[in-house]
Amino acid sequence: MTQNPTIATPQVRPRRAPTLLLTVGLALAAIAPAVRAEGTPPPINDADYRQTDPARVALGRLLFYDKILSGNQNIACGTCHHHDLATGDGLSLPIGEGGVGLGPERSIGAGPDRIQARVPRNSPPLFNLGAEEFTVMFHDGRLTVDASAPGGFNSPADDNLPEGLNHIIAAQAMFPVTSPTEMAGALDENDIAKQAAPDIEDLWEALAKRLRAVPEYALLFGKAYPEIERIEDITYVHAANAIGDFISFEWRADDSPFDRYLRGDGDALTAEQKRGMDLFYGEAGCAACHSGKFQTDHGFHAIAMPQLGAPRTRLFDPVIRDRGRINESDQVEDAYKFRTPSLRNVAQTGPYGHSGAYRDLEAMVRHVLDPVAGHANYDRRQAVLPKHPYLSAMDWAAQENARETAALVAAVTLEPVDLADADVAALVAFLNALTDPASLKGRLGRPETVPSGLPVD
């Protein structure tokens, strides 16, 4: 058992007492909407975010980076959402449980423990998920806030989702630990994975039992949850709520040049970035989907993103493909639609798309401006897929299915937008202005040690 690590107490950014200069600045910010570009959103403020509990944030930070939550204790949430990689992993499709290393250098492992398949979809960024408006999770929206559903969420667990989850980020934290390719491992590899087959609730209880066996965690759960009177009271719901509070607190990105511009600093953007902003909210039509304070309508759209790897195929589907939202809604009109991502820190969070098809931001922008042409002209060198004979053989199976790709392209409803190269460059410059450098590694950062004593990635 390791010694109790130093846990930084979460602190919000310091705020100075009002001064005459600050008062004048606030007054100018109040009239800023009069000079903002047409269609731009109001600035982000504290009221946009959920409240978090400092003790739960501190506990969640340790759980997020602790491999004890994986079946074979060899991967953590922070492995695929890494602090050095802008909350991602730098890969088109993650190498999950059984992999070795980090980021683009991560390998599939060796021997019987090597991975059998890539994770089917790109690892999404975590920035600003603590904002109240985020009520839909996963690329296909298979987790949504729904007061009429069990536990308050429409989720893959259906009636088995337990009560007591505080918000959707906590609910989301219930699921990666259940996935064989992400964190659980194969059914024949460990007792955690074995629990998923008969009853998913047994898997969560098995993880809670692991945590209860670590004295330091028992103390930390007691501090974070006054209602916990005995070790036996600790559940995985408590862990998920803590992880959710940590994610909500840790990666708040709201101090980019664009944010400063919205708050009244007319010089925060360069001339090219301003021109890109005008295009984004005007002629280019980007804001039709990337609307609001976080540049997302939280909706679903078909943009003919090239399909990589072994996609997330529906049960009993005879074709290797990922049809997106229809997998969850069963509505024909939802075929090949995927959730609109937020664009905060987008210049740092490639590869892009639900399949991670594009490593280059400009290439992704050009694809979205004309999805049909983008799909037809796709350069496979844009993918970031560590090679291995038995994995790479399947990487382009869906993309090479002519009938499937025809259906993928036919689902596109976006009209192409023809822009000059200089205009595309201006759009990319504006997207770079959505980067908040201070947010990229998080407010608290990675702990040096975790209570389990397992290595921290």
Short mmCIF file of C-alpha atoms in Angstrom, two decimals:
data_model
loop_
_atom_site.label_atom_id
_atom_site.label_comp_id
_atom_site.label_asym_id
_atom_site.label_seq_id
_atom_site.Cartn_x
_atom_site.Cartn_y
_atom_site.Cartn_z
CA MET A 1 0.00 0.00 0.00
CA THR A 2 1.36 3.43 -0.88
CA GLN A 3 1.45 6.32 1.53
CA ASN A 4 -1.41 8.78 1.30
CA PRO A 5 -0.58 11.02 -1.69
CA THR A 6 -0.88 14.76 -1.41
CA ILE A 7 -4.25 15.71 -2.84
CA ALA A 8 -4.51 19.24 -4.12
CA THR A 9 -7.67 20.93 -2.91
CA PRO A 10 -9.64 22.13 -5.93
CA GLN A 11 -9.65 25.90 -6.16
CA VAL A 12 -11.45 28.11 -8.60
CA ARG A 13 -9.43 30.73 -10.41
CA PRO A 14 -8.78 33.65 -8.01
CA ARG A 15 -10.94 36.72 -8.41
CA ARG A 16 -9.75 40.14 -7.33
CA ALA A 17 -11.92 42.62 -5.49
CA PRO A 18 -13.67 45.12 -7.78
CA THR A 19 -11.66 48.18 -8.68
CA LEU A 20 -12.53 51.20 -10.76
CA LEU A 21 -10.65 49.70 -13.70
CA LEU A 22 -12.48 46.38 -13.29
CA THR A 23 -15.81 48.18 -13.00
CA VAL A 24 -15.13 50.00 -16.24
CA GLY A 25 -14.11 46.69 -17.84
CA LEU A 26 -17.35 45.04 -16.72
CA ALA A 27 -19.32 47.95 -18.08
CA LEU A 28 -17.59 47.58 -21.44
CA ALA A 29 -18.26 43.84 -21.40
CA ALA A 30 -21.91 44.57 -20.77
CA ILE A 31 -22.14 46.46 -24.05
CA ALA A 32 -19.90 43.99 -25.92
CA PRO A 33 -22.83 42.31 -27.69
CA ALA A 34 -23.27 45.52 -29.68
CA VAL A 35 -19.86 45.05 -31.28
CA ARG A 36 -19.72 41.25 -31.52
CA ALA A 37 -20.08 39.63 -34.90
CA GLU A 38 -23.64 38.79 -35.86
CA GLY A 39 -24.69 35.35 -34.70
CA THR A 40 -21.95 34.90 -32.10
CA PRO A 41 -23.08 33.59 -28.69
CA PRO A 42 -22.93 35.47 -25.39
CA PRO A 43 -19.83 34.82 -23.29
CA ILE A 44 -19.56 31.77 -21.02
CA ASN A 45 -20.01 32.47 -17.31
CA ASP A 46 -19.93 30.56 -14.02
CA ALA A 47 -23.70 30.02 -14.08
CA ASP A 48 -23.32 27.82 -17.18
CA TYR A 49 -21.61 25.10 -15.12
CA ARG A 50 -22.81 22.58 -12.56
CA GLN A 51 -21.57 22.94 -9.01
CA THR A 52 -18.95 20.42 -7.86
CA ASP A 53 -17.91 19.23 -4.42
CA PRO A 54 -14.18 19.67 -3.57
CA ALA A 55 -13.92 16.37 -1.67
CA ARG A 56 -15.54 14.48 -4.53
CA VAL A 57 -13.32 16.22 -7.07
CA ALA A 58 -10.22 15.15 -5.12
CA LEU A 59 -11.48 11.55 -4.89
CA GLY A 60 -12.54 11.50 -8.54
CA ARG A 61 -9.11 12.69 -9.62
CA LEU A 62 -7.52 9.61 -8.06
CA LEU A 63 -10.15 7.24 -9.45
CA PHE A 64 -9.81 8.73 -12.94
CA TYR A 65 -6.10 7.87 -13.04
CA ASP A 66 -6.27 4.57 -11.09
CA LYS A 67 -6.11 1.32 -13.07
CA ILE A 68 -7.93 -0.48 -10.26
CA LEU A 69 -11.17 0.24 -12.15
CA SER A 70 -10.16 -1.94 -15.09
CA GLY A 71 -10.69 -5.68 -15.16
CA ASN A 72 -7.02 -6.58 -15.50
CA GLN A 73 -5.85 -3.43 -13.67
CA ASN A 74 -3.83 -2.27 -16.67
CA ILE A 75 -5.74 0.78 -17.94
CA ALA A 76 -7.38 3.85 -16.42
CA CYS A 77 -9.79 6.51 -17.67
CA GLY A 78 -6.73 8.75 -17.96
CA THR A 79 -4.99 6.38 -20.36
CA CYS A 80 -7.33 7.23 -23.25
CA HIS A 81 -8.17 10.71 -21.92
CA HIS A 82 -4.65 11.80 -21.14
CA HIS A 83 -3.57 15.12 -19.64
CA ASP A 84 -0.65 15.40 -22.10
CA LEU A 85 -2.90 14.78 -25.12
CA ALA A 86 -5.68 17.34 -24.55
CA THR A 87 -7.93 14.73 -22.86
CA GLY A 88 -7.61 12.33 -25.80
CA ASP A 89 -5.11 9.70 -26.92
CA GLY A 90 -3.89 11.03 -30.28
CA LEU A 91 -5.23 7.95 -32.11
CA SER A 92 -8.02 7.60 -34.63
CA LEU A 93 -9.39 4.63 -32.69
CA PRO A 94 -8.18 3.88 -29.17
CA ILE A 95 -6.14 0.87 -28.17
CA GLY A 96 -7.90 -0.04 -24.99
CA GLU A 97 -7.54 -2.80 -22.40
CA GLY A 98 -4.40 -4.87 -23.01
CA GLY A 99 -2.50 -2.18 -24.88
CA VAL A 100 0.92 -0.91 -23.84
CA GLY A 101 2.17 2.68 -23.81
CA LEU A 102 0.48 6.00 -24.45
CA GLY A 103 -0.79 8.05 -27.35
CA PRO A 104 0.24 7.38 -30.94
CA GLU A 105 3.05 5.11 -29.67
CA ARG A 106 0.62 2.80 -27.83
CA SER A 107 0.95 -0.80 -29.02
CA ILE A 108 -1.52 -3.66 -28.98
CA GLY A 109 0.43 -5.61 -26.37
CA ALA A 110 1.79 -9.11 -26.70
CA GLY A 111 0.90 -12.75 -26.09
CA PRO A 112 -2.54 -13.81 -24.90
CA ASP A 113 -3.21 -10.39 -23.31
CA ARG A 114 -2.87 -8.42 -26.55
CA ILE A 115 -5.96 -6.60 -27.74
CA GLN A 116 -8.31 -8.37 -30.13
CA ALA A 117 -9.90 -5.25 -31.65
CA ARG A 118 -9.55 -1.50 -31.62
CA VAL A 119 -12.12 0.48 -29.65
CA PRO A 120 -14.83 1.15 -32.29
CA ARG A 121 -14.97 4.95 -31.96
CA ASN A 122 -12.65 7.88 -31.39
CA SER A 123 -11.94 8.94 -27.81
CA PRO A 124 -13.90 12.21 -27.36
CA PRO A 125 -12.48 15.28 -25.59
CA LEU A 126 -13.70 16.11 -22.09
CA PHE A 127 -13.66 19.91 -22.15
CA ASN A 128 -16.63 21.75 -20.63
CA LEU A 129 -18.66 18.61 -19.97
CA GLY A 130 -19.52 20.18 -16.62
CA ALA A 131 -21.73 22.72 -18.39
CA GLU A 132 -25.44 22.29 -17.71
CA GLU A 133 -26.32 22.19 -21.40
CA PHE A 134 -24.51 18.88 -21.97
CA THR A 135 -27.32 16.35 -21.57
CA VAL A 136 -26.33 13.86 -24.31
CA MET A 137 -23.26 11.60 -24.21
CA PHE A 138 -21.40 9.32 -26.63
CA HIS A 139 -21.09 9.75 -30.39
CA ASP A 140 -24.47 8.10 -30.98
CA GLY A 141 -26.26 9.70 -28.01
CA ARG A 142 -26.98 6.41 -26.31
CA LEU A 143 -26.94 8.16 -22.92
CA THR A 144 -29.33 11.06 -22.37
CA VAL A 145 -30.97 12.83 -19.46
CA ASP A 146 -34.51 11.48 -19.13
CA ALA A 147 -36.44 12.04 -15.91
CA SER A 148 -38.90 9.29 -16.82
CA ALA A 149 -36.20 6.63 -17.30
CA PRO A 150 -34.62 4.40 -14.60
CA GLY A 151 -32.10 6.41 -12.59
CA GLY A 152 -33.03 9.56 -14.50
CA PHE A 153 -31.19 8.60 -17.69
CA ASN A 154 -31.98 6.76 -20.88
CA SER A 155 -28.94 4.49 -21.02
CA PRO A 156 -27.54 1.21 -22.36
CA ALA A 157 -28.21 -0.31 -18.92
CA ASP A 158 -31.96 0.22 -19.25
CA ASP A 159 -33.65 -0.83 -16.00
CA ASN A 160 -30.34 -1.87 -14.45
CA LEU A 161 -28.98 1.67 -14.11
CA PRO A 162 -28.92 2.38 -10.37
CA GLU A 163 -30.42 5.41 -8.68
CA GLY A 164 -28.32 8.18 -7.17
CA LEU A 165 -26.25 9.42 -10.12
CA ASN A 166 -25.88 13.18 -9.73
CA HIS A 167 -25.53 14.23 -13.38
CA ILE A 168 -24.92 12.86 -16.85
CA ILE A 169 -21.11 12.88 -16.53
CA ALA A 170 -21.45 10.59 -13.53
CA ALA A 171 -23.81 8.36 -15.53
CA GLN A 172 -21.31 8.26 -18.38
CA ALA A 173 -18.61 7.06 -15.97
CA MET A 174 -20.64 3.90 -15.35
CA PHE A 175 -20.04 2.49 -18.83
CA PRO A 176 -16.38 2.40 -19.99
CA VAL A 177 -15.64 0.02 -17.10
CA THR A 178 -18.17 -2.44 -18.57
CA SER A 179 -16.69 -2.53 -22.10
CA PRO A 180 -14.40 -5.51 -22.90
CA THR A 181 -12.31 -3.46 -25.37
CA GLU A 182 -12.10 -0.35 -23.20
CA MET A 183 -11.55 -1.37 -19.57
CA ALA A 184 -13.21 -4.66 -18.54
CA GLY A 185 -11.21 -7.13 -20.60
CA ALA A 186 -12.40 -10.46 -22.00
CA LEU A 187 -14.80 -12.66 -20.07
CA ASP A 188 -12.18 -15.36 -19.52
CA GLU A 189 -9.52 -12.94 -18.24
CA ASN A 190 -10.75 -11.65 -14.89
CA ASP A 191 -13.59 -11.76 -12.38
CA ILE A 192 -14.74 -8.23 -13.20
CA ALA A 193 -15.39 -9.00 -16.87
CA LYS A 194 -17.15 -12.25 -15.94
CA GLN A 195 -19.74 -10.28 -13.98
CA ALA A 196 -20.93 -8.34 -17.03
CA ALA A 197 -22.47 -11.32 -18.81
CA PRO A 198 -25.05 -12.42 -16.19
CA ASP A 199 -25.77 -8.98 -14.68
CA ILE A 200 -24.08 -5.62 -15.26
CA GLU A 201 -24.94 -4.61 -11.70
CA ASP A 202 -22.70 -7.42 -10.44
CA LEU A 203 -19.78 -5.87 -12.35
CA TRP A 204 -20.28 -2.51 -10.64
CA GLU A 205 -20.54 -4.22 -7.27
CA ALA A 206 -17.31 -6.14 -7.94
CA LEU A 207 -15.51 -2.86 -8.68
CA ALA A 208 -16.91 -1.30 -5.51
CA LYS A 209 -15.66 -4.30 -3.55
CA ARG A 210 -12.17 -3.68 -4.93
CA LEU A 211 -12.32 -0.07 -3.80
CA ARG A 212 -13.63 -0.98 -0.35
CA ALA A 213 -10.58 -3.21 0.13
CA VAL A 214 -8.19 -0.24 -0.16
CA PRO A 215 -8.05 1.51 3.25
CA GLU A 216 -7.13 4.89 1.77
CA TYR A 217 -10.09 4.82 -0.58
CA ALA A 218 -12.39 3.87 2.30
CA LEU A 219 -11.28 7.02 4.14
CA LEU A 220 -11.63 9.24 1.08
CA PHE A 221 -15.12 7.97 0.29
CA GLY A 222 -16.11 8.67 3.90
CA LYS A 223 -14.87 12.26 3.61
CA ALA A 224 -16.61 12.81 0.28
CA TYR A 225 -19.94 11.26 1.28
CA PRO A 226 -21.17 11.94 4.84
CA GLU A 227 -23.95 9.38 4.36
CA ILE A 228 -21.35 6.59 4.18
CA GLU A 229 -21.16 5.18 7.70
CA ARG A 230 -19.62 1.77 6.96
CA ILE A 231 -17.21 0.52 4.33
CA GLU A 232 -20.00 -1.68 2.98
CA ASP A 233 -21.99 1.45 2.09
CA ILE A 234 -19.54 2.38 -0.69
CA THR A 235 -20.99 1.69 -4.14
CA TYR A 236 -19.78 2.25 -7.67
CA VAL A 237 -22.37 5.04 -7.95
CA HIS A 238 -20.30 6.94 -5.37
CA ALA A 239 -17.21 6.40 -7.53
CA ALA A 240 -19.03 7.53 -10.69
CA ASN A 241 -20.31 10.68 -9.00
CA ALA A 242 -16.78 11.53 -7.88
CA ILE A 243 -15.33 10.92 -11.36
CA GLY A 244 -18.12 13.06 -12.81
CA ASP A 245 -17.34 15.93 -10.43
CA PHE A 246 -13.64 15.67 -11.27
CA ILE A 247 -14.21 15.79 -15.04
CA SER A 248 -16.65 18.69 -14.60
CA PHE A 249 -14.15 20.68 -12.53
CA GLU A 250 -10.89 19.73 -14.20
CA TRP A 251 -11.41 20.61 -17.86
CA ARG A 252 -13.19 23.94 -18.06
CA ALA A 253 -12.12 25.77 -21.21
CA ASP A 254 -13.50 29.31 -21.25
CA ASP A 255 -10.53 31.67 -21.60
CA SER A 256 -9.61 31.43 -25.27
CA PRO A 257 -9.03 34.48 -27.47
CA PHE A 258 -12.60 34.05 -28.71
CA ASP A 259 -13.89 34.14 -25.12
CA ARG A 260 -11.94 37.32 -24.45
CA TYR A 261 -13.36 38.82 -27.63
CA LEU A 262 -16.89 37.95 -26.52
CA ARG A 263 -16.21 39.64 -23.17
CA GLY A 264 -15.36 42.88 -24.89
CA ASP A 265 -11.68 42.69 -25.88
CA GLY A 266 -11.84 43.69 -29.54
CA ASP A 267 -8.11 43.03 -29.97
CA ALA A 268 -8.22 39.43 -28.73
CA LEU A 269 -8.56 38.08 -32.27
CA THR A 270 -6.27 38.68 -35.21
CA ALA A 271 -7.68 40.10 -38.42
CA GLU A 272 -7.61 36.64 -40.01
CA GLN A 273 -9.33 35.07 -37.01
CA LYS A 274 -12.07 37.72 -37.16
CA ARG A 275 -12.57 37.00 -40.85
CA GLY A 276 -12.77 33.28 -40.03
CA MET A 277 -15.30 34.05 -37.30
CA ASP A 278 -17.45 35.99 -39.77
CA LEU A 279 -17.32 33.04 -42.15
CA PHE A 280 -18.08 30.55 -39.37
CA TYR A 281 -21.20 32.46 -38.29
CA GLY A 282 -22.05 33.52 -41.82
CA GLU A 283 -21.29 32.31 -45.33
CA ALA A 284 -19.63 29.00 -44.37
CA GLY A 285 -22.71 27.94 -42.37
CA CYS A 286 -20.72 26.24 -39.62
CA ALA A 287 -22.92 27.66 -36.86
CA ALA A 288 -25.95 25.84 -38.25
CA CYS A 289 -24.67 22.80 -36.30
CA HIS A 290 -21.86 24.27 -34.20
CA SER A 291 -24.05 26.80 -32.42
CA GLY A 292 -24.22 28.15 -28.88
CA LYS A 293 -21.58 28.96 -26.31
CA PHE A 294 -19.75 25.66 -26.82
CA GLN A 295 -20.16 25.45 -30.61
CA THR A 296 -22.54 22.49 -30.64
CA ASP A 297 -26.27 22.07 -31.14
CA HIS A 298 -26.02 18.70 -29.35
CA GLY A 299 -27.84 17.25 -32.35
CA PHE A 300 -27.02 14.52 -34.85
CA HIS A 301 -25.92 14.95 -38.45
CA ALA A 302 -24.77 12.72 -41.31
CA ILE A 303 -21.51 13.97 -42.85
CA ALA A 304 -20.16 10.82 -44.55
CA MET A 305 -17.21 10.39 -42.22
CA PRO A 306 -14.98 7.57 -43.54
CA GLN A 307 -15.38 4.35 -41.55
CA LEU A 308 -12.27 2.89 -39.93
CA GLY A 309 -11.46 -0.23 -37.96
CA ALA A 310 -14.19 -2.61 -36.84
CA PRO A 311 -17.06 -0.13 -36.38
CA ARG A 312 -19.76 -0.32 -33.74
CA THR A 313 -22.13 -2.72 -35.52
CA ARG A 314 -25.73 -3.28 -34.42
CA LEU A 315 -26.61 -6.63 -32.91
CA PHE A 316 -27.38 -9.16 -35.67
CA ASP A 317 -26.21 -6.73 -38.39
CA PRO A 318 -24.55 -8.92 -41.07
CA VAL A 319 -22.48 -6.00 -42.41
CA ILE A 320 -19.44 -4.43 -40.75
CA ARG A 321 -20.53 -0.81 -40.44
CA ASP A 322 -21.37 1.95 -37.99
CA ARG A 323 -24.76 3.51 -38.70
CA GLY A 324 -24.58 5.90 -35.74
CA ARG A 325 -27.72 7.32 -34.17
CA ILE A 326 -30.04 4.75 -35.76
CA ASN A 327 -28.34 2.11 -33.60
CA GLU A 328 -30.04 3.74 -30.62
CA SER A 329 -33.17 5.42 -32.00
CA ASP A 330 -34.28 2.79 -34.53
CA GLN A 331 -35.44 5.68 -36.71
CA VAL A 332 -34.56 5.32 -40.40
CA GLU A 333 -33.88 9.04 -40.74
CA ASP A 334 -31.10 8.73 -38.15
CA ALA A 335 -28.89 6.45 -40.26
CA TYR A 336 -25.25 7.56 -40.28
CA LYS A 337 -25.89 10.53 -38.03
CA PHE A 338 -23.48 11.30 -35.20
CA ARG A 339 -23.50 13.86 -32.41
CA THR A 340 -22.15 17.33 -33.11
CA PRO A 341 -18.95 17.76 -31.05
CA SER A 342 -18.09 20.93 -29.19
CA LEU A 343 -15.24 22.80 -30.85
CA ARG A 344 -13.52 24.12 -27.73
CA ASN A 345 -9.78 23.36 -27.96
CA VAL A 346 -10.49 21.68 -31.30
CA ALA A 347 -7.07 22.57 -32.71
CA GLN A 348 -5.54 20.36 -30.00
CA THR A 349 -7.95 17.41 -29.99
CA GLY A 350 -7.41 15.53 -33.26
CA PRO A 351 -7.84 13.06 -34.84
CA TYR A 352 -11.32 14.26 -35.76
CA GLY A 353 -14.69 12.66 -36.38
CA HIS A 354 -16.39 9.77 -34.60
CA SER A 355 -14.00 7.43 -36.44
CA GLY A 356 -10.96 9.68 -36.03
CA ALA A 357 -10.62 9.71 -39.80
CA TYR A 358 -8.74 13.02 -40.00
CA ARG A 359 -5.53 13.93 -38.22
CA ASP A 360 -5.35 17.36 -39.88
CA LEU A 361 -7.77 20.12 -38.89
CA GLU A 362 -7.82 21.80 -42.30
CA ALA A 363 -8.59 18.46 -43.97
CA MET A 364 -11.47 17.96 -41.55
CA VAL A 365 -12.80 21.45 -42.27
CA ARG A 366 -12.69 20.80 -46.01
CA HIS A 367 -14.54 17.52 -45.54
CA VAL A 368 -17.36 19.19 -43.59
CA LEU A 369 -17.67 21.95 -46.21
CA ASP A 370 -18.38 19.26 -48.81
CA PRO A 371 -18.89 15.82 -47.21
CA VAL A 372 -19.63 13.97 -50.44
CA ALA A 373 -16.45 15.21 -52.13
CA GLY A 374 -14.53 14.74 -48.88
CA HIS A 375 -15.50 11.10 -48.69
CA ALA A 376 -14.69 10.50 -52.37
CA ASN A 377 -11.26 12.10 -52.03
CA TYR A 378 -10.35 10.74 -48.61
CA ASP A 379 -6.65 10.12 -48.08
CA ARG A 380 -6.14 7.12 -45.80
CA ARG A 381 -2.86 8.58 -44.62
CA GLN A 382 -4.98 10.91 -42.48
CA ALA A 383 -5.76 8.01 -40.14
CA VAL A 384 -3.63 7.38 -37.04
CA LEU A 385 -3.85 3.61 -36.64
CA PRO A 386 -0.87 1.68 -35.22
CA LYS A 387 -0.43 -1.27 -37.56
CA HIS A 388 -0.61 -4.95 -36.81
CA PRO A 389 -1.34 -7.73 -39.32
CA TYR A 390 -4.51 -9.11 -37.76
CA LEU A 391 -5.93 -5.69 -36.85
CA SER A 392 -4.93 -3.74 -39.95
CA ALA A 393 -6.54 -6.36 -42.18
CA MET A 394 -9.95 -5.14 -40.98
CA ASP A 395 -9.24 -1.41 -40.82
CA TRP A 396 -10.78 -0.60 -44.20
CA ALA A 397 -13.37 -3.37 -44.58
CA ALA A 398 -16.35 -1.04 -44.14
CA GLN A 399 -14.83 1.66 -46.31
CA GLU A 400 -14.25 -0.83 -49.13
CA ASN A 401 -17.87 -2.06 -49.11
CA ALA A 402 -19.31 -0.25 -52.15
CA ARG A 403 -22.95 -0.67 -51.15
CA GLU A 404 -22.24 0.50 -47.63
CA THR A 405 -20.28 3.59 -48.68
CA ALA A 406 -23.01 4.50 -51.18
CA ALA A 407 -25.57 4.46 -48.34
CA LEU A 408 -23.22 6.47 -46.13
CA VAL A 409 -22.86 9.18 -48.77
CA ALA A 410 -26.56 9.16 -49.67
CA ALA A 411 -27.45 10.05 -46.07
CA VAL A 412 -25.73 13.44 -46.36
CA THR A 413 -28.15 16.36 -46.43
CA LEU A 414 -25.67 19.23 -46.06
CA GLU A 415 -25.29 21.42 -49.12
CA PRO A 416 -21.66 21.89 -50.20
CA VAL A 417 -20.04 25.25 -49.46
CA ASP A 418 -17.45 26.48 -51.95
CA LEU A 419 -14.79 28.61 -50.28
CA ALA A 420 -11.49 29.95 -51.54
CA ASP A 421 -8.30 28.57 -49.99
CA ALA A 422 -7.77 31.85 -48.14
CA ASP A 423 -11.24 31.55 -46.59
CA VAL A 424 -10.55 27.98 -45.46
CA ALA A 425 -7.31 29.21 -43.90
CA ALA A 426 -9.26 31.93 -42.09
CA LEU A 427 -11.73 29.35 -40.74
CA VAL A 428 -8.86 27.25 -39.42
CA ALA A 429 -7.34 30.37 -37.83
CA PHE A 430 -10.63 31.04 -36.05
CA LEU A 431 -10.81 27.46 -34.81
CA ASN A 432 -7.34 27.95 -33.33
CA ALA A 433 -8.76 30.97 -31.50
CA LEU A 434 -11.04 28.56 -29.59
CA THR A 435 -8.01 27.18 -27.72
CA ASP A 436 -7.72 27.95 -24.01
CA PRO A 437 -4.07 27.01 -23.33
CA ALA A 438 -4.46 26.98 -19.55
CA SER A 439 -7.20 24.34 -19.77
CA LEU A 440 -5.34 21.73 -21.79
CA LYS A 441 -3.69 19.88 -18.90
CA GLY A 442 -6.51 20.52 -16.43
CA ARG A 443 -6.72 22.53 -13.24
CA LEU A 444 -5.29 19.89 -10.88
CA GLY A 445 -3.39 17.68 -13.31
CA ARG A 446 -2.23 14.13 -12.98
CA PRO A 447 -1.47 12.70 -9.51
CA GLU A 448 1.94 11.12 -9.00
CA THR A 449 0.46 8.16 -7.13
CA VAL A 450 -2.95 6.58 -6.53
CA PRO A 451 -4.23 4.65 -3.49
CA SER A 452 -4.09 1.25 -5.22
CA GLY A 453 -0.33 1.61 -5.69
CA LEU A 454 -0.70 0.79 -9.41
CA PRO A 455 1.40 2.83 -11.86
CA VAL A 456 -0.09 6.07 -13.17
CA ASP A 457 0.04 6.73 -16.94
#
